[in-house]
CSV table of C-alpha atoms in Angstrom, one decimal:
chain,number,residue,atom,x,y,z
A,1,MET,CA,0.0,0.0,0.0
A,2,LYS,CA,1.3,3.5,-0.9
A,3,ARG,CA,1.8,5.6,2.2
A,4,LEU,CA,1.7,9.4,2.3
A,5,ILE,CA,4.8,10.9,4.0
A,6,THR,CA,4.3,14.4,5.4
A,7,ILE,CA,7.5,16.3,6.2
A,8,LEU,CA,7.3,19.2,8.6
A,9,VAL,CA,10.0,21.6,7.3
A,10,ILE,CA,12.7,22.6,9.8
A,11,GLY,CA,12.5,26.1,11.0
A,12,LEU,CA,15.0,28.1,13.0
A,13,SER,CA,14.4,31.6,14.2
A,14,LEU,CA,17.6,33.4,15.1
A,15,PHE,CA,18.1,36.2,17.6
A,16,SER,CA,20.6,37.5,20.1
A,17,TYR,CA,20.4,37.5,23.9
A,18,SER,CA,21.2,40.3,26.2
A,19,ALA,CA,24.3,39.8,28.3
A,20,PHE,CA,22.0,40.5,31.3
A,21,SER,CA,19.1,38.2,30.6
A,22,GLN,CA,18.4,34.7,29.3
A,23,THR,CA,15.3,33.0,28.0
A,24,LEU,CA,15.0,29.3,28.2
A,25,THR,CA,12.6,27.7,25.7
A,26,ILE,CA,10.9,24.4,26.3
A,27,ALA,CA,8.9,23.1,23.4
A,28,VAL,CA,6.4,20.3,23.3
A,29,THR,CA,7.4,18.2,20.3
A,30,PRO,CA,5.7,17.3,17.9
A,31,GLN,CA,3.5,20.3,18.5
A,32,THR,CA,0.5,18.5,17.0
A,33,VAL,CA,-0.2,14.8,17.2
A,34,ASN,CA,-3.2,12.8,15.9
A,35,ILE,CA,-4.0,9.5,17.5
A,36,ALA,CA,-6.9,7.1,17.7
A,37,ASN,CA,-9.0,6.4,20.8
A,38,GLY,CA,-7.0,4.0,22.9
A,39,GLU,CA,-3.7,4.8,21.1
A,40,SER,CA,-0.7,6.0,23.0
A,41,VAL,CA,1.8,8.7,22.1
A,42,CYS,CA,5.0,10.1,23.7
A,43,LEU,CA,5.8,13.8,23.4
A,44,ASP,CA,9.3,15.3,23.8
A,45,LEU,CA,10.1,18.3,25.9
A,46,VAL,CA,12.9,20.0,23.8
A,47,VAL,CA,15.1,22.8,25.2
A,48,THR,CA,16.8,25.7,23.7
A,49,ASN,CA,19.3,28.0,25.4
A,50,PHE,CA,19.8,25.6,28.3
A,51,THR,CA,23.1,27.3,29.5
A,52,ASP,CA,24.4,27.4,33.1
A,53,MET,CA,21.1,26.3,34.4
A,54,VAL,CA,20.8,25.6,38.1
A,55,SER,CA,17.1,24.9,38.7
A,56,MET,CA,13.7,24.9,37.1
A,57,GLN,CA,10.1,24.2,38.1
A,58,PHE,CA,6.9,24.4,36.1
A,59,SER,CA,3.6,22.6,35.3
A,60,ILE,CA,2.2,20.9,32.2
A,61,ASN,CA,-1.6,20.8,31.8
A,62,TYR,CA,-3.7,18.5,29.6
A,63,ASP,CA,-7.4,17.7,29.3
A,64,PRO,CA,-8.1,14.6,31.5
A,65,ASN,CA,-11.4,14.1,29.5
A,66,VAL,CA,-9.3,13.5,26.4
A,67,LEU,CA,-6.0,12.0,27.6
A,68,ASP,CA,-4.7,9.7,30.4
A,69,PHE,CA,-1.2,10.4,31.5
A,70,ASP,CA,0.8,7.2,31.4
A,71,MET,CA,4.4,7.9,32.3
A,72,ALA,CA,7.5,9.9,31.8
A,73,GLN,CA,10.5,8.2,30.2
A,74,ASN,CA,13.8,8.7,28.3
A,75,TYR,CA,15.3,11.2,30.8
A,76,ASN,CA,18.2,13.1,29.3
A,77,LEU,CA,19.1,15.7,31.9
A,78,PRO,CA,21.4,14.8,34.9
A,79,GLY,CA,19.4,15.1,38.0
A,80,LEU,CA,16.0,14.7,36.3
A,81,GLY,CA,14.2,11.4,36.9
A,82,PRO,CA,10.9,9.9,38.0
A,83,SER,CA,10.9,11.5,41.4
A,84,GLN,CA,11.2,15.0,39.8
A,85,ILE,CA,8.0,14.6,37.7
A,86,GLY,CA,4.7,14.3,39.3
A,87,ASN,CA,1.0,13.8,38.4
A,88,PRO,CA,-0.7,15.2,41.5
A,89,SER,CA,-4.1,15.3,39.9
A,90,ALA,CA,-5.7,14.4,36.6
A,91,GLY,CA,-4.8,17.1,34.0
A,92,ASN,CA,-1.7,18.3,35.8
A,93,ILE,CA,2.0,17.3,35.5
A,94,THR,CA,4.6,19.0,37.7
A,95,VAL,CA,8.4,19.2,36.9
A,96,SER,CA,11.0,20.2,39.6
A,97,TRP,CA,14.7,19.9,38.9
A,98,LEU,CA,18.0,21.0,40.6
A,99,ALA,CA,21.4,20.7,38.9
A,100,ASP,CA,24.0,18.3,40.3
A,101,ASP,CA,26.4,21.3,40.2
A,102,VAL,CA,24.6,24.3,41.6
A,103,VAL,CA,27.8,26.4,41.2
A,104,GLY,CA,28.7,25.8,37.6
A,105,GLY,CA,25.2,24.9,36.4
A,106,GLN,CA,24.2,22.5,33.6
A,107,ASP,CA,24.5,23.0,29.8
A,108,LEU,CA,22.6,21.1,27.1
A,109,THR,CA,22.8,21.3,23.3
A,110,ASN,CA,20.0,23.2,21.6
A,111,GLY,CA,17.4,20.7,20.5
A,112,THR,CA,18.0,18.2,23.4
A,113,SER,CA,14.9,16.3,24.6
A,114,ILE,CA,15.1,16.3,28.4
A,115,VAL,CA,12.2,13.8,28.8
A,116,GLN,CA,9.2,12.2,27.1
A,117,LEU,CA,5.7,12.4,28.4
A,118,CYS,CA,3.4,9.6,27.3
A,119,PHE,CA,-0.4,9.7,27.1
A,120,THR,CA,-3.3,7.5,25.9
A,121,GLY,CA,-6.4,8.8,24.1
A,122,ILE,CA,-9.6,8.1,26.0
A,123,THR,CA,-12.3,9.6,23.9
A,124,ALA,CA,-13.8,9.1,20.4
A,125,ASN,CA,-13.3,12.7,19.4
A,126,GLY,CA,-11.5,15.4,21.3
A,127,THR,CA,-8.4,17.7,21.4
A,128,SER,CA,-6.2,18.3,24.4
A,129,PRO,CA,-3.8,21.2,24.5
A,130,ILE,CA,-0.5,20.3,26.2
A,131,THR,CA,0.3,23.6,27.9
A,132,ILE,CA,3.4,24.7,29.9
A,133,SER,CA,2.1,26.8,32.7
A,134,GLY,CA,2.5,27.9,36.3
A,135,THR,CA,-0.5,25.9,37.7
A,136,PRO,CA,-0.3,24.1,40.1
A,137,THR,CA,3.5,24.4,40.4
A,138,ILE,CA,4.6,28.0,39.7
A,139,VAL,CA,7.2,28.8,37.1
A,140,GLU,CA,10.7,29.5,38.4
A,141,VAL,CA,13.9,29.0,36.4
A,142,THR,CA,17.4,30.0,37.5
A,143,ASN,CA,20.9,30.0,36.1
A,144,THR,CA,24.2,30.7,37.8
A,145,THR,CA,23.5,34.5,37.7
A,146,GLY,CA,19.8,34.6,38.8
A,147,LEU,CA,16.3,34.2,37.4
A,148,VAL,CA,15.6,33.1,33.8
A,149,THR,CA,12.6,33.7,31.7
A,150,LEU,CA,10.8,30.6,30.5
A,151,ASN,CA,9.3,30.5,27.0
A,152,GLY,CA,6.9,27.6,26.7
A,153,VAL,CA,5.9,26.3,23.3
A,154,ASN,CA,2.7,24.4,23.7
A,155,GLY,CA,1.4,21.4,21.8
A,156,GLU,CA,-1.8,19.5,21.3
A,157,VAL,CA,-3.0,15.9,20.9
A,158,VAL,CA,-6.0,15.3,18.7
A,159,VAL,CA,-7.9,12.1,19.5
A,160,GLY,CA,-10.3,10.6,17.0
A,161,SER,CA,-11.5,7.2,15.8
A,162,GLY,CA,-9.4,7.6,12.6
A,163,GLY,CA,-6.1,8.2,14.3
A,164,SER,CA,-3.5,10.3,12.7
A,165,GLY,CA,-4.8,10.7,9.2
A,166,GLY,CA,-5.3,7.1,8.5
A,167,SER,CA,-2.3,5.4,7.0
A,168,GLY,CA,-0.2,8.5,6.4
A,169,LEU,CA,3.3,8.5,7.9
A,170,VAL,CA,4.3,11.8,9.5
A,171,VAL,CA,8.0,12.7,9.9
A,172,ALA,CA,8.5,15.8,12.1
A,173,ALA,CA,11.3,18.1,13.2
A,174,PRO,CA,10.9,20.7,16.0
A,175,ASP,CA,11.2,24.5,15.7
A,176,VAL,CA,14.4,25.6,17.5
A,177,SER,CA,15.8,29.0,18.2
A,178,ALA,CA,19.5,29.5,18.0
A,179,CYS,CA,22.2,32.1,17.8
A,180,ASN,CA,24.9,32.6,15.1
A,181,GLY,CA,27.8,30.2,15.8
A,182,ASP,CA,25.7,27.7,17.6
A,183,ASN,CA,25.6,24.0,16.8
A,184,VAL,CA,22.0,22.6,17.1
A,185,CYS,CA,20.7,19.1,16.7
A,186,LEU,CA,17.1,18.4,15.8
A,187,GLU,CA,15.3,15.2,16.7
A,188,ILE,CA,13.4,13.7,13.7
A,189,THR,CA,10.3,11.9,15.1
A,190,VAL,CA,7.6,9.7,13.4
A,191,GLN,CA,3.9,9.0,13.7
A,192,ASN,CA,1.9,6.2,12.1
A,193,PHE,CA,5.1,4.2,11.5
A,194,THR,CA,3.2,0.9,11.1
A,195,ASP,CA,4.3,-2.1,9.1
A,196,LEU,CA,6.6,0.0,7.0
A,197,VAL,CA,8.9,-1.6,4.5
A,198,SER,CA,10.8,1.3,2.9
A,199,MET,CA,10.8,5.1,2.8
A,200,GLN,CA,12.8,7.8,1.0
A,201,PHE,CA,12.4,11.6,1.2
A,202,SER,CA,14.3,14.8,1.4
A,203,ILE,CA,14.7,17.5,4.0
A,204,ASN,CA,15.4,21.0,2.8
A,205,TYR,CA,17.1,23.8,4.8
A,206,ASN,CA,18.3,27.4,4.1
A,207,SER,CA,22.0,27.0,3.4
A,208,SER,CA,22.6,30.8,3.9
A,209,VAL,CA,21.5,30.3,7.6
A,210,LEU,CA,22.6,26.7,8.3
A,211,ALA,CA,25.5,24.4,7.4
A,212,PHE,CA,24.9,20.7,7.7
A,213,ASP,CA,27.1,19.1,10.3
A,214,GLN,CA,26.1,15.5,10.8
A,215,ALA,CA,23.3,12.9,11.3
A,216,THR,CA,23.5,11.1,14.6
A,217,GLY,CA,21.3,9.4,17.2
A,218,PHE,CA,20.6,6.3,15.2
A,219,GLY,CA,19.5,3.1,16.9
A,220,ASN,CA,15.7,3.3,17.2
A,221,LEU,CA,15.0,2.3,13.6
A,222,PRO,CA,16.8,-0.9,12.6
A,223,GLY,CA,18.4,-0.5,9.2
A,224,LEU,CA,18.8,3.2,9.4
A,225,GLY,CA,22.3,4.6,9.9
A,226,PRO,CA,24.8,7.2,8.6
A,227,SER,CA,25.0,5.6,5.2
A,228,GLN,CA,21.2,6.0,4.7
A,229,VAL,CA,21.3,9.8,5.3
A,230,GLY,CA,23.1,12.0,2.8
A,231,ASN,CA,23.9,15.6,2.1
A,232,PRO,CA,24.3,15.7,-1.7
A,233,SER,CA,24.3,19.5,-1.8
A,234,ALA,CA,24.0,22.5,0.4
A,235,GLY,CA,20.4,22.9,1.5
A,236,ASN,CA,19.4,19.3,1.0
A,237,VAL,CA,19.4,16.2,3.1
A,238,THR,CA,18.3,12.8,1.7
A,239,VAL,CA,17.0,9.8,3.6
A,240,SER,CA,16.6,6.3,2.2
A,241,TRP,CA,15.7,3.3,4.3
A,242,LEU,CA,14.7,-0.4,3.8
A,243,ALA,CA,13.4,-2.6,6.6
A,244,ASP,CA,15.4,-5.6,7.7
A,245,ASP,CA,12.2,-7.6,7.5
A,246,VAL,CA,10.6,-6.7,4.1
A,247,VAL,CA,7.8,-9.3,4.6
A,248,ASN,CA,6.4,-8.0,7.9
A,249,GLY,CA,7.8,-4.5,7.9
A,250,GLN,CA,8.7,-2.3,10.9
A,251,THR,CA,6.5,-0.7,13.5
A,252,LEU,CA,7.5,2.1,15.9
A,253,PRO,CA,5.5,3.9,18.6
A,254,ASN,CA,4.3,7.4,17.9
A,255,GLY,CA,6.9,10.0,18.9
A,256,THR,CA,9.9,7.7,18.3
A,257,VAL,CA,13.1,9.6,17.4
A,258,ILE,CA,14.6,7.9,14.4
A,259,PHE,CA,17.7,10.1,14.2
A,260,GLU,CA,19.0,13.6,14.8
A,261,LEU,CA,20.2,16.2,12.2
A,262,CYS,CA,22.9,18.6,13.5
A,263,PHE,CA,23.6,22.0,11.9
A,264,ASP,CA,26.0,24.9,12.4
A,265,VAL,CA,24.3,28.3,12.5
A,266,VAL,CA,26.1,30.5,10.0
A,267,GLY,CA,23.6,33.3,9.3
A,268,GLY,CA,23.1,36.3,11.6
A,269,ASN,CA,19.3,36.5,11.1
A,270,GLY,CA,17.0,34.2,9.3
A,271,THR,CA,14.8,31.1,9.3
């Protein structure tokens, strides 16, 4: 059966930070997910400008009439684990983290997923915003010099009897903000990756703003590695994959990261 592949184009907004202030961005990724009633999905919390961070606390809200919260998994921030993420009441998730080194703080590469939050759809039709907020746990973020502004990029999960557009495969990359000279890695995630045998597609980027560095983070999709991801020309990345089992195909959970694309930011301003 032919499957439609939807590519969400990579976008990077570039800006400069004042020497006296810092804004941490935490983005729910993918920002929109479609699932069927009874289907589960895991969403990444992806950070940008996570530099010299000492502590953070905030809340994530969802509609408990549309989603059940299942678990948090795939922690990728030292000091962040199951005991730092709570679900005190239906519809509310709390996050509270303190760096192992409160003097020097913690740095993470732009585009790093610090944790995945997993939900199950519980209604025939409904939409649940996934909102970063200060309720019930107030927002407070600090670095080694003081308070930091938190910019939350919210998402949503659409639950319906048809799931995510029927049989269409969705390949998504997050929006990430970066500064000139940064190196940023973007997690490429999939939805509706069911019984797939092969896929090939291209990812395009603005070569006046970005220089391709490398593809990394393989391992979640058998048969996909560095030799299956190419950069034939500036501005173009190619992906070609064949399943190890071409009879039964390959299935992955929604939200699985199949690899990461890393870029150097070479333009002062652009997207």
